[in-house]
PDB file of N, CA and C in Angstrom:
ATOM      1  N   UNK A  89      25.387 -11.106   0.973  1.00 51.00           N
ATOM      2  CA  UNK A  89      25.566 -10.962  -0.381  1.00 51.00           C
ATOM      3  C   UNK A  89      26.144  -9.624  -0.720  1.00 51.00           C
ATOM      4  N   UNK A  90      27.306  -9.537  -1.375  1.00 55.00           N
ATOM      5  CA  UNK A  90      27.907  -8.333  -1.594  1.00 55.00           C
ATOM      6  C   UNK A  90      27.261  -7.540  -2.796  1.00 55.00           C
ATOM      7  N   UNK A  91      27.730  -6.348  -2.995  1.00 53.00           N
ATOM      8  CA  UNK A  91      27.150  -5.523  -4.021  1.00 53.00           C
ATOM      9  C   UNK A  91      27.554  -5.930  -5.524  1.00 53.00           C
ATOM     10  N   UNK A  92      28.543  -6.861  -5.529  1.00 56.00           N
ATOM     11  CA  UNK A  92      29.030  -7.261  -6.797  1.00 56.00           C
ATOM     12  C   UNK A  92      28.311  -8.752  -7.074  1.00 56.00           C
ATOM     13  N   UNK A  93      27.576  -9.160  -6.139  1.00 68.00           N
ATOM     14  CA  UNK A  93      26.778 -10.351  -6.486  1.00 68.00           C
ATOM     15  C   UNK A  93      25.856 -10.275  -7.573  1.00 68.00           C
ATOM     16  N   UNK A  94      25.899 -11.233  -8.506  1.00 78.00           N
ATOM     17  CA  UNK A  94      24.928 -11.140  -9.560  1.00 78.00           C
ATOM     18  C   UNK A  94      23.937 -12.240  -9.544  1.00 78.00           C
ATOM     19  N   UNK A  95      22.683 -11.961  -9.853  1.00 82.00           N
ATOM     20  CA  UNK A  95      21.721 -13.000  -9.836  1.00 82.00           C
ATOM     21  C   UNK A  95      21.763 -13.585 -11.356  1.00 82.00           C
ATOM     22  N   UNK A  96      21.804 -15.020 -11.410  1.00 83.00           N
ATOM     23  CA  UNK A  96      21.908 -15.672 -12.729  1.00 83.00           C
ATOM     24  C   UNK A  96      20.517 -15.870 -13.387  1.00 83.00           C
ATOM     25  N   UNK A  97      19.512 -15.638 -12.505  1.00 80.00           N
ATOM     26  CA  UNK A  97      18.182 -15.947 -13.085  1.00 80.00           C
ATOM     27  C   UNK A  97      17.049 -15.798 -11.940  1.00 80.00           C
ATOM     28  N   UNK A  98      15.864 -16.211 -12.234  1.00 78.00           N
ATOM     29  CA  UNK A  98      14.754 -15.928 -11.296  1.00 78.00           C
ATOM     30  C   UNK A  98      14.992 -16.900 -10.169  1.00 78.00           C
ATOM     31  N   UNK A  99      15.556 -18.118 -10.239  1.00 82.00           N
ATOM     32  CA  UNK A  99      15.692 -18.943  -9.107  1.00 82.00           C
ATOM     33  C   UNK A  99      16.642 -18.377  -8.100  1.00 82.00           C
ATOM     34  N   UNK A 100      17.660 -17.701  -8.574  1.00 87.00           N
ATOM     35  CA  UNK A 100      18.539 -16.841  -7.666  1.00 87.00           C
ATOM     36  C   UNK A 100      17.833 -15.944  -6.962  1.00 87.00           C
ATOM     37  N   UNK A 101      16.953 -15.145  -7.535  1.00 85.00           N
ATOM     38  CA  UNK A 101      16.216 -14.061  -7.002  1.00 85.00           C
ATOM     39  C   UNK A 101      15.203 -14.655  -6.034  1.00 85.00           C
ATOM     40  N   UNK A 102      14.520 -15.705  -6.264  1.00 85.00           N
ATOM     41  CA  UNK A 102      13.687 -16.417  -5.268  1.00 85.00           C
ATOM     42  C   UNK A 102      14.382 -16.889  -4.052  1.00 85.00           C
ATOM     43  N   UNK A 103      15.584 -17.489  -4.178  1.00 88.00           N
ATOM     44  CA  UNK A 103      16.359 -17.982  -3.065  1.00 88.00           C
ATOM     45  C   UNK A 103      16.829 -16.809  -2.253  1.00 88.00           C
ATOM     46  N   UNK A 104      17.211 -15.711  -2.936  1.00 90.00           N
ATOM     47  CA  UNK A 104      17.571 -14.491  -2.149  1.00 90.00           C
ATOM     48  C   UNK A 104      16.424 -14.029  -1.379  1.00 90.00           C
ATOM     49  N   UNK A 105      15.254 -13.822  -1.971  1.00 89.00           N
ATOM     50  CA  UNK A 105      14.077 -13.318  -1.248  1.00 89.00           C
ATOM     51  C   UNK A 105      13.781 -14.264  -0.003  1.00 89.00           C
ATOM     52  N   UNK A 106      13.890 -15.518  -0.235  1.00 89.00           N
ATOM     53  CA  UNK A 106      13.611 -16.469   0.817  1.00 89.00           C
ATOM     54  C   UNK A 106      14.573 -16.298   1.976  1.00 89.00           C
ATOM     55  N   UNK A 107      15.866 -16.185   1.649  1.00 92.00           N
ATOM     56  CA  UNK A 107      16.960 -16.126   2.697  1.00 92.00           C
ATOM     57  C   UNK A 107      16.804 -14.662   3.377  1.00 92.00           C
ATOM     58  N   UNK A 108      16.351 -13.760   2.809  1.00 93.00           N
ATOM     59  CA  UNK A 108      16.250 -12.333   3.430  1.00 93.00           C
ATOM     60  C   UNK A 108      14.853 -12.037   3.992  1.00 93.00           C
ATOM     61  N   UNK A 109      13.900 -13.104   3.895  1.00 94.00           N
ATOM     62  CA  UNK A 109      12.623 -12.991   4.517  1.00 94.00           C
ATOM     63  C   UNK A 109      11.624 -11.924   3.696  1.00 94.00           C
ATOM     64  N   UNK A 110      12.094 -11.744   2.352  1.00 93.00           N
ATOM     65  CA  UNK A 110      11.266 -10.803   1.616  1.00 93.00           C
ATOM     66  C   UNK A 110      10.061 -11.589   0.971  1.00 93.00           C
ATOM     67  N   UNK A 111       8.949 -11.169   1.323  1.00 88.00           N
ATOM     68  CA  UNK A 111       7.724 -11.980   0.720  1.00 88.00           C
ATOM     69  C   UNK A 111       7.519 -11.667  -0.769  1.00 88.00           C
ATOM     70  N   UNK A 112       7.337 -12.725  -1.497  1.00 83.00           N
ATOM     71  CA  UNK A 112       7.019 -12.635  -2.925  1.00 83.00           C
ATOM     72  C   UNK A 112       5.971 -13.666  -3.263  1.00 83.00           C
ATOM     73  N   UNK A 113       5.283 -13.432  -4.403  1.00 77.00           N
ATOM     74  CA  UNK A 113       4.090 -14.481  -4.727  1.00 77.00           C
ATOM     75  C   UNK A 113       4.728 -15.516  -5.595  1.00 77.00           C
ATOM     76  N   UNK A 114       5.962 -15.358  -6.273  1.00 78.00           N
ATOM     77  CA  UNK A 114       6.534 -16.488  -7.014  1.00 78.00           C
ATOM     78  C   UNK A 114       7.155 -17.584  -6.163  1.00 78.00           C
ATOM     79  N   UNK A 115       7.141 -18.766  -6.724  1.00 78.00           N
ATOM     80  CA  UNK A 115       7.820 -19.961  -6.087  1.00 78.00           C
ATOM     81  C   UNK A 115       8.590 -20.647  -7.161  1.00 78.00           C
ATOM     82  N   UNK A 116       9.402 -21.616  -6.806  1.00 76.00           N
ATOM     83  CA  UNK A 116      10.106 -22.341  -7.894  1.00 76.00           C
ATOM     84  C   UNK A 116       9.046 -23.162  -8.569  1.00 76.00           C
ATOM     85  N   UNK A 117       7.949 -23.678  -7.964  1.00 76.00           N
ATOM     86  CA  UNK A 117       6.933 -24.342  -8.701  1.00 76.00           C
ATOM     87  C   UNK A 117       6.061 -23.450  -9.559  1.00 76.00           C
ATOM     88  N   UNK A 118       6.008 -22.185  -9.224  1.00 75.00           N
ATOM     89  CA  UNK A 118       5.340 -21.210 -10.048  1.00 75.00           C
ATOM     90  C   UNK A 118       6.187 -19.995 -10.176  1.00 75.00           C
ATOM     91  N   UNK A 119       7.064 -20.117 -11.078  1.00 72.00           N
ATOM     92  CA  UNK A 119       8.137 -19.143 -11.091  1.00 72.00           C
ATOM     93  C   UNK A 119       7.789 -17.958 -12.097  1.00 72.00           C
ATOM     94  N   UNK A 120       6.528 -17.780 -12.475  1.00 74.00           N
ATOM     95  CA  UNK A 120       6.106 -16.710 -13.274  1.00 74.00           C
ATOM     96  C   UNK A 120       5.787 -15.457 -12.426  1.00 74.00           C
ATOM     97  N   UNK A 121       5.996 -14.245 -12.885  1.00 74.00           N
ATOM     98  CA  UNK A 121       5.545 -12.992 -12.196  1.00 74.00           C
ATOM     99  C   UNK A 121       4.149 -12.672 -12.689  1.00 74.00           C
ATOM    100  N   UNK A 122       3.533 -12.009 -11.820  1.00 76.00           N
ATOM    101  CA  UNK A 122       2.136 -11.628 -12.149  1.00 76.00           C
ATOM    102  C   UNK A 122       1.901 -10.151 -11.732  1.00 76.00           C
ATOM    103  N   UNK A 123       1.294  -9.438 -12.605  1.00 79.00           N
ATOM    104  CA  UNK A 123       0.887  -8.022 -12.362  1.00 79.00           C
ATOM    105  C   UNK A 123      -0.680  -8.061 -12.364  1.00 79.00           C
ATOM    106  N   UNK A 124      -1.317  -8.101 -11.179  1.00 78.00           N
ATOM    107  CA  UNK A 124      -2.647  -8.170 -11.078  1.00 78.00           C
ATOM    108  C   UNK A 124      -3.270  -6.924 -10.447  1.00 78.00           C
ATOM    109  N   UNK A 125      -4.084  -6.226 -11.151  1.00 76.00           N
ATOM    110  CA  UNK A 125      -4.784  -5.054 -10.673  1.00 76.00           C
ATOM    111  C   UNK A 125      -6.144  -4.956 -11.200  1.00 76.00           C
ATOM    112  N   UNK A 126      -6.873  -3.911 -10.963  1.00 72.00           N
ATOM    113  CA  UNK A 126      -8.262  -3.772 -11.304  1.00 72.00           C
ATOM    114  C   UNK A 126      -8.478  -3.884 -12.873  1.00 72.00           C
ATOM    115  N   UNK A 127      -7.541  -3.326 -13.627  1.00 74.00           N
ATOM    116  CA  UNK A 127      -7.647  -3.222 -15.095  1.00 74.00           C
ATOM    117  C   UNK A 127      -7.263  -4.557 -15.827  1.00 74.00           C
ATOM    118  N   UNK A 128      -6.342  -5.311 -15.277  1.00 77.00           N
ATOM    119  CA  UNK A 128      -5.963  -6.529 -16.008  1.00 77.00           C
ATOM    120  C   UNK A 128      -5.061  -7.311 -15.074  1.00 77.00           C
ATOM    121  N   UNK A 129      -4.753  -8.523 -15.695  1.00 79.00           N
ATOM    122  CA  UNK A 129      -3.804  -9.304 -14.976  1.00 79.00           C
ATOM    123  C   UNK A 129      -2.821  -9.882 -16.024  1.00 79.00           C
ATOM    124  N   UNK A 130      -1.618  -9.714 -15.853  1.00 80.00           N
ATOM    125  CA  UNK A 130      -0.541 -10.145 -16.903  1.00 80.00           C
ATOM    126  C   UNK A 130       0.540 -10.959 -16.280  1.00 80.00           C
ATOM    127  N   UNK A 131       0.994 -11.913 -16.925  1.00 79.00           N
ATOM    128  CA  UNK A 131       2.043 -12.848 -16.547  1.00 79.00           C
ATOM    129  C   UNK A 131       3.274 -12.811 -17.434  1.00 79.00           C
ATOM    130  N   UNK A 132       4.390 -13.259 -16.886  1.00 77.00           N
ATOM    131  CA  UNK A 132       5.465 -13.460 -17.725  1.00 77.00           C
ATOM    132  C   UNK A 132       6.402 -14.437 -17.113  1.00 77.00           C
ATOM    133  N   UNK A 133       7.171 -15.030 -17.994  1.00 73.00           N
ATOM    134  CA  UNK A 133       8.305 -16.031 -17.562  1.00 73.00           C
ATOM    135  C   UNK A 133       7.836 -17.453 -17.751  1.00 73.00           C
ATOM    136  N   UNK A 134       8.831 -18.292 -17.546  1.00 67.00           N
ATOM    137  CA  UNK A 134       8.655 -19.827 -17.660  1.00 67.00           C
ATOM    138  C   UNK A 134       7.873 -20.171 -18.982  1.00 67.00           C
ATOM    139  N   UNK A 135       7.025 -21.170 -18.848  1.00 75.00           N
ATOM    140  CA  UNK A 135       6.306 -21.693 -19.950  1.00 75.00           C
ATOM    141  C   UNK A 135       5.434 -20.686 -20.585  1.00 75.00           C
ATOM    142  N   UNK A 136       5.119 -19.677 -20.008  1.00 78.00           N
ATOM    143  CA  UNK A 136       4.182 -18.671 -20.543  1.00 78.00           C
ATOM    144  C   UNK A 136       4.717 -17.944 -21.784  1.00 78.00           C
ATOM    145  N   UNK A 137       6.148 -17.960 -21.920  1.00 80.00           N
ATOM    146  CA  UNK A 137       6.689 -17.310 -23.038  1.00 80.00           C
ATOM    147  C   UNK A 137       6.815 -18.160 -24.246  1.00 80.00           C
ATOM    148  N   UNK A 138       6.394 -19.474 -24.169  1.00 82.00           N
ATOM    149  CA  UNK A 138       6.296 -20.456 -25.271  1.00 82.00           C
ATOM    150  C   UNK A 138       4.930 -20.513 -25.724  1.00 82.00           C
ATOM    151  N   UNK A 139       4.493 -20.010 -26.888  1.00 82.00           N
ATOM    152  CA  UNK A 139       3.056 -19.948 -27.285  1.00 82.00           C
ATOM    153  C   UNK A 139       2.602 -21.405 -27.591  1.00 82.00           C
ATOM    154  N   UNK A 140       3.530 -22.286 -27.754  1.00 87.00           N
ATOM    155  CA  UNK A 140       3.101 -23.727 -28.019  1.00 87.00           C
ATOM    156  C   UNK A 140       2.635 -24.503 -26.811  1.00 87.00           C
ATOM    157  N   UNK A 141       2.838 -23.942 -25.647  1.00 83.00           N
ATOM    158  CA  UNK A 141       2.606 -24.598 -24.305  1.00 83.00           C
ATOM    159  C   UNK A 141       1.369 -23.957 -23.788  1.00 83.00           C
ATOM    160  N   UNK A 142       0.465 -24.763 -23.161  1.00 81.00           N
ATOM    161  CA  UNK A 142      -0.705 -24.101 -22.500  1.00 81.00           C
ATOM    162  C   UNK A 142      -0.342 -23.494 -21.098  1.00 81.00           C
ATOM    163  N   UNK A 143      -1.055 -22.503 -20.710  1.00 79.00           N
ATOM    164  CA  UNK A 143      -0.799 -21.906 -19.395  1.00 79.00           C
ATOM    165  C   UNK A 143      -0.972 -22.951 -18.272  1.00 79.00           C
ATOM    166  N   UNK A 144      -0.395 -22.856 -17.170  1.00 78.00           N
ATOM    167  CA  UNK A 144      -0.520 -23.765 -16.009  1.00 78.00           C
ATOM    168  C   UNK A 144      -1.945 -23.517 -15.471  1.00 78.00           C
ATOM    169  N   UNK A 145      -2.444 -24.655 -14.890  1.00 76.00           N
ATOM    170  CA  UNK A 145      -3.779 -24.598 -14.166  1.00 76.00           C
ATOM    171  C   UNK A 145      -3.601 -23.716 -12.948  1.00 76.00           C
ATOM    172  N   UNK A 146      -4.624 -23.039 -12.508  1.00 74.00           N
ATOM    173  CA  UNK A 146      -4.638 -22.253 -11.281  1.00 74.00           C
ATOM    174  C   UNK A 146      -4.059 -20.785 -11.401  1.00 74.00           C
ATOM    175  N   UNK A 147      -3.852 -20.433 -12.629  1.00 77.00           N
ATOM    176  CA  UNK A 147      -3.215 -18.937 -12.785  1.00 77.00           C
ATOM    177  C   UNK A 147      -4.361 -17.995 -13.151  1.00 77.00           C
ATOM    178  N   UNK A 148      -5.561 -18.371 -13.253  1.00 78.00           N
ATOM    179  CA  UNK A 148      -6.617 -17.538 -13.601  1.00 78.00           C
ATOM    180  C   UNK A 148      -7.171 -16.823 -12.411  1.00 78.00           C
ATOM    181  N   UNK A 149      -7.046 -15.524 -12.362  1.00 76.00           N
ATOM    182  CA  UNK A 149      -7.520 -14.705 -11.239  1.00 76.00           C
ATOM    183  C   UNK A 149      -8.634 -13.732 -11.446  1.00 76.00           C
ATOM    184  N   UNK A 150      -8.670 -13.251 -12.777  1.00 77.00           N
ATOM    185  CA  UNK A 150      -9.802 -12.305 -13.145  1.00 77.00           C
ATOM    186  C   UNK A 150     -10.838 -12.963 -14.103  1.00 77.00           C
ATOM    187  N   UNK A 151     -10.557 -14.203 -14.652  1.00 79.00           N
ATOM    188  CA  UNK A 151     -11.437 -14.798 -15.484  1.00 79.00           C
ATOM    189  C   UNK A 151     -11.427 -16.407 -15.075  1.00 79.00           C
ATOM    190  N   UNK A 152     -12.290 -16.991 -15.846  1.00 82.00           N
ATOM    191  CA  UNK A 152     -12.260 -18.550 -15.599  1.00 82.00           C
ATOM    192  C   UNK A 152     -11.248 -19.079 -16.620  1.00 82.00           C
ATOM    193  N   UNK A 153     -10.643 -20.319 -16.384  1.00 84.00           N
ATOM    194  CA  UNK A 153      -9.922 -20.999 -17.337  1.00 84.00           C
ATOM    195  C   UNK A 153     -10.853 -21.287 -18.503  1.00 84.00           C
ATOM    196  N   UNK A 154     -10.439 -20.866 -19.655  1.00 82.00           N
ATOM    197  CA  UNK A 154     -11.181 -21.068 -20.914  1.00 82.00           C
ATOM    198  C   UNK A 154     -11.587 -22.516 -21.107  1.00 82.00           C
ATOM    199  N   UNK A 155     -10.852 -23.456 -20.663  1.00 84.00           N
ATOM    200  CA  UNK A 155     -11.211 -24.877 -20.753  1.00 84.00           C
ATOM    201  C   UNK A 155     -12.315 -25.350 -19.902  1.00 84.00           C
ATOM    202  N   UNK A 156     -12.414 -24.694 -18.828  1.00 86.00           N
ATOM    203  CA  UNK A 156     -13.565 -25.126 -17.884  1.00 86.00           C
ATOM    204  C   UNK A 156     -14.644 -24.020 -17.685  1.00 86.00           C
ATOM    205  N   UNK A 157     -14.546 -22.902 -18.452  1.00 85.00           N
ATOM    206  CA  UNK A 157     -15.578 -21.936 -18.328  1.00 85.00           C
ATOM    207  C   UNK A 157     -16.874 -22.442 -18.855  1.00 85.00           C
ATOM    208  N   UNK A 158     -17.949 -21.780 -18.382  1.00 84.00           N
ATOM    209  CA  UNK A 158     -19.289 -22.093 -18.918  1.00 84.00           C
ATOM    210  C   UNK A 158     -19.457 -21.825 -20.374  1.00 84.00           C
ATOM    211  N   UNK A 159     -20.194 -22.610 -21.160  1.00 86.00           N
ATOM    212  CA  UNK A 159     -20.376 -22.401 -22.518  1.00 86.00           C
ATOM    213  C   UNK A 159     -21.326 -21.239 -22.804  1.00 86.00           C
ATOM    214  N   UNK A 160     -22.139 -20.784 -21.794  1.00 84.00           N
ATOM    215  CA  UNK A 160     -22.996 -19.710 -21.980  1.00 84.00           C
ATOM    216  C   UNK A 160     -22.199 -18.394 -22.130  1.00 84.00           C
ATOM    217  N   UNK A 161     -22.533 -17.557 -23.043  1.00 80.00           N
ATOM    218  CA  UNK A 161     -21.793 -16.328 -23.092  1.00 80.00           C
ATOM    219  C   UNK A 161     -22.344 -15.269 -22.113  1.00 80.00           C
ATOM    220  N   UNK A 162     -21.515 -14.507 -21.665  1.00 81.00           N
ATOM    221  CA  UNK A 162     -21.969 -13.396 -20.788  1.00 81.00           C
ATOM    222  C   UNK A 162     -21.636 -12.125 -21.441  1.00 81.00           C
ATOM    223  N   UNK A 163     -22.671 -11.258 -21.765  1.00 86.00           N
ATOM    224  CA  UNK A 163     -22.556  -9.968 -22.330  1.00 86.00           C
ATOM    225  C   UNK A 163     -22.366  -8.818 -21.396  1.00 86.00           C
ATOM    226  N   UNK A 164     -21.354  -7.993 -21.616  1.00 88.00           N
ATOM    227  CA  UNK A 164     -21.007  -6.905 -20.760  1.00 88.00           C
ATOM    228  C   UNK A 164     -21.038  -5.695 -21.594  1.00 88.00           C
ATOM    229  N   UNK A 165     -21.662  -4.631 -21.187  1.00 92.00           N
ATOM    230  CA  UNK A 165     -21.804  -3.375 -21.766  1.00 92.00           C
ATOM    231  C   UNK A 165     -21.086  -2.298 -20.732  1.00 92.00           C
ATOM    232  N   UNK A 166     -20.185  -1.590 -21.242  1.00 92.00           N
ATOM    233  CA  UNK A 166     -19.540  -0.529 -20.518  1.00 92.00           C
ATOM    234  C   UNK A 166     -19.975   0.817 -21.059  1.00 92.00           C
ATOM    235  N   UNK A 167     -20.555   1.680 -20.239  1.00 94.00           N
ATOM    236  CA  UNK A 167     -20.926   2.997 -20.590  1.00 94.00           C
ATOM    237  C   UNK A 167     -19.751   4.054 -20.271  1.00 94.00           C
ATOM    238  N   UNK A 168     -19.550   4.917 -21.278  1.00 95.00           N
ATOM    239  CA  UNK A 168     -18.434   5.863 -21.108  1.00 95.00           C
ATOM    240  C   UNK A 168     -18.979   7.211 -21.292  1.00 95.00           C
ATOM    241  N   UNK A 169     -18.443   8.188 -20.327  1.00 96.00           N
ATOM    242  CA  UNK A 169     -18.803   9.491 -20.553  1.00 96.00           C
ATOM    243  C   UNK A 169     -17.341  10.276 -20.569  1.00 96.00           C
ATOM    244  N   UNK A 170     -17.175  10.990 -21.742  1.00 95.00           N
ATOM    245  CA  UNK A 170     -15.905  11.702 -22.050  1.00 95.00           C
ATOM    246  C   UNK A 170     -14.684  10.711 -21.813  1.00 95.00           C
ATOM    247  N   UNK A 171     -14.787   9.477 -22.329  1.00 93.00           N
ATOM    248  CA  UNK A 171     -13.763   8.590 -22.132  1.00 93.00           C
ATOM    249  C   UNK A 171     -13.447   7.899 -21.040  1.00 93.00           C
ATOM    250  N   UNK A 172     -14.435   8.029 -19.979  1.00 93.00           N
ATOM    251  CA  UNK A 172     -14.231   7.467 -18.689  1.00 93.00           C
ATOM    252  C   UNK A 172     -15.383   6.465 -18.497  1.00 93.00           C
ATOM    253  N   UNK A 173     -15.072   5.280 -18.049  1.00 92.00           N
ATOM    254  CA  UNK A 173     -16.099   4.242 -17.832  1.00 92.00           C
ATOM    255  C   UNK A 173     -16.925   4.638 -16.641  1.00 92.00           C
ATOM    256  N   UNK A 174     -18.251   4.703 -16.633  1.00 95.00           N
ATOM    257  CA  UNK A 174     -19.000   5.114 -15.589  1.00 95.00           C
ATOM    258  C   UNK A 174     -20.046   4.197 -15.127  1.00 95.00           C
ATOM    259  N   UNK A 175     -20.319   3.113 -16.055  1.00 93.00           N
ATOM    260  CA  UNK A 175     -21.433   2.208 -15.699  1.00 93.00           C
ATOM    261  C   UNK A 175     -21.126   0.868 -16.377  1.00 93.00           C
ATOM    262  N   UNK A 176     -21.274  -0.219 -15.705  1.00 91.00           N
ATOM    263  CA  UNK A 176     -21.080  -1.607 -16.236  1.00 91.00           C
ATOM    264  C   UNK A 176     -22.482  -2.371 -16.128  1.00 91.00           C
ATOM    265  N   UNK A 177     -22.946  -2.882 -17.278  1.00 91.00           N
ATOM    266  CA  UNK A 177     -24.098  -3.750 -17.302  1.00 91.00           C
ATOM    267  C   UNK A 177     -23.730  -5.094 -17.693  1.00 91.00           C
ATOM    268  N   UNK A 178     -24.383  -6.168 -17.071  1.00 87.00           N
ATOM    269  CA  UNK A 178     -23.953  -7.547 -17.421  1.00 87.00           C
ATOM    270  C   UNK A 178     -25.203  -8.324 -17.577  1.00 87.00           C
ATOM    271  N   UNK A 179     -25.162  -9.146 -18.640  1.00 77.00           N
ATOM    272  CA  UNK A 179     -26.282 -10.042 -18.942  1.00 77.00           C
ATOM    273  C   UNK A 179     -25.752 -11.529 -18.932  1.00 77.00           C
ATOM    274  N   UNK A 180     -26.468 -12.487 -18.507  1.00 59.00           N
ATOM    275  CA  UNK A 180     -26.183 -13.826 -18.719  1.00 59.00           C
ATOM    276  C   UNK A 180     -25.543 -14.471 -17.460  1.00 59.00           C
ATOM    277  N   UNK A 181     -25.348 -13.763 -16.439  1.00 54.00           N
ATOM    278  CA  UNK A 181     -24.743 -14.343 -15.289  1.00 54.00           C
ATOM    279  C   UNK A 181     -25.280 -13.664 -14.108  1.00 54.00           C
TER     280      UNK A 181
END
């Protein structure tokens, strides 16, 4: 692939990564990208950018799917000192 090669979209990037042996978490079946870290998990692309469509099953990593989550609430209290979280208490689970 020359330096003048242009990727036309995510599928081109996925094919390039596969051809070059570059490990990526996206697939053509799950073409959305995910930023998953201790503070949050966010996704973008594909059907996720259309608010009228539900998110795909299996994308929940930090929470339960709201449609299958327990109906019992879980209360979480975070204690801060000088703006920094120092303690987490949880009730209900």
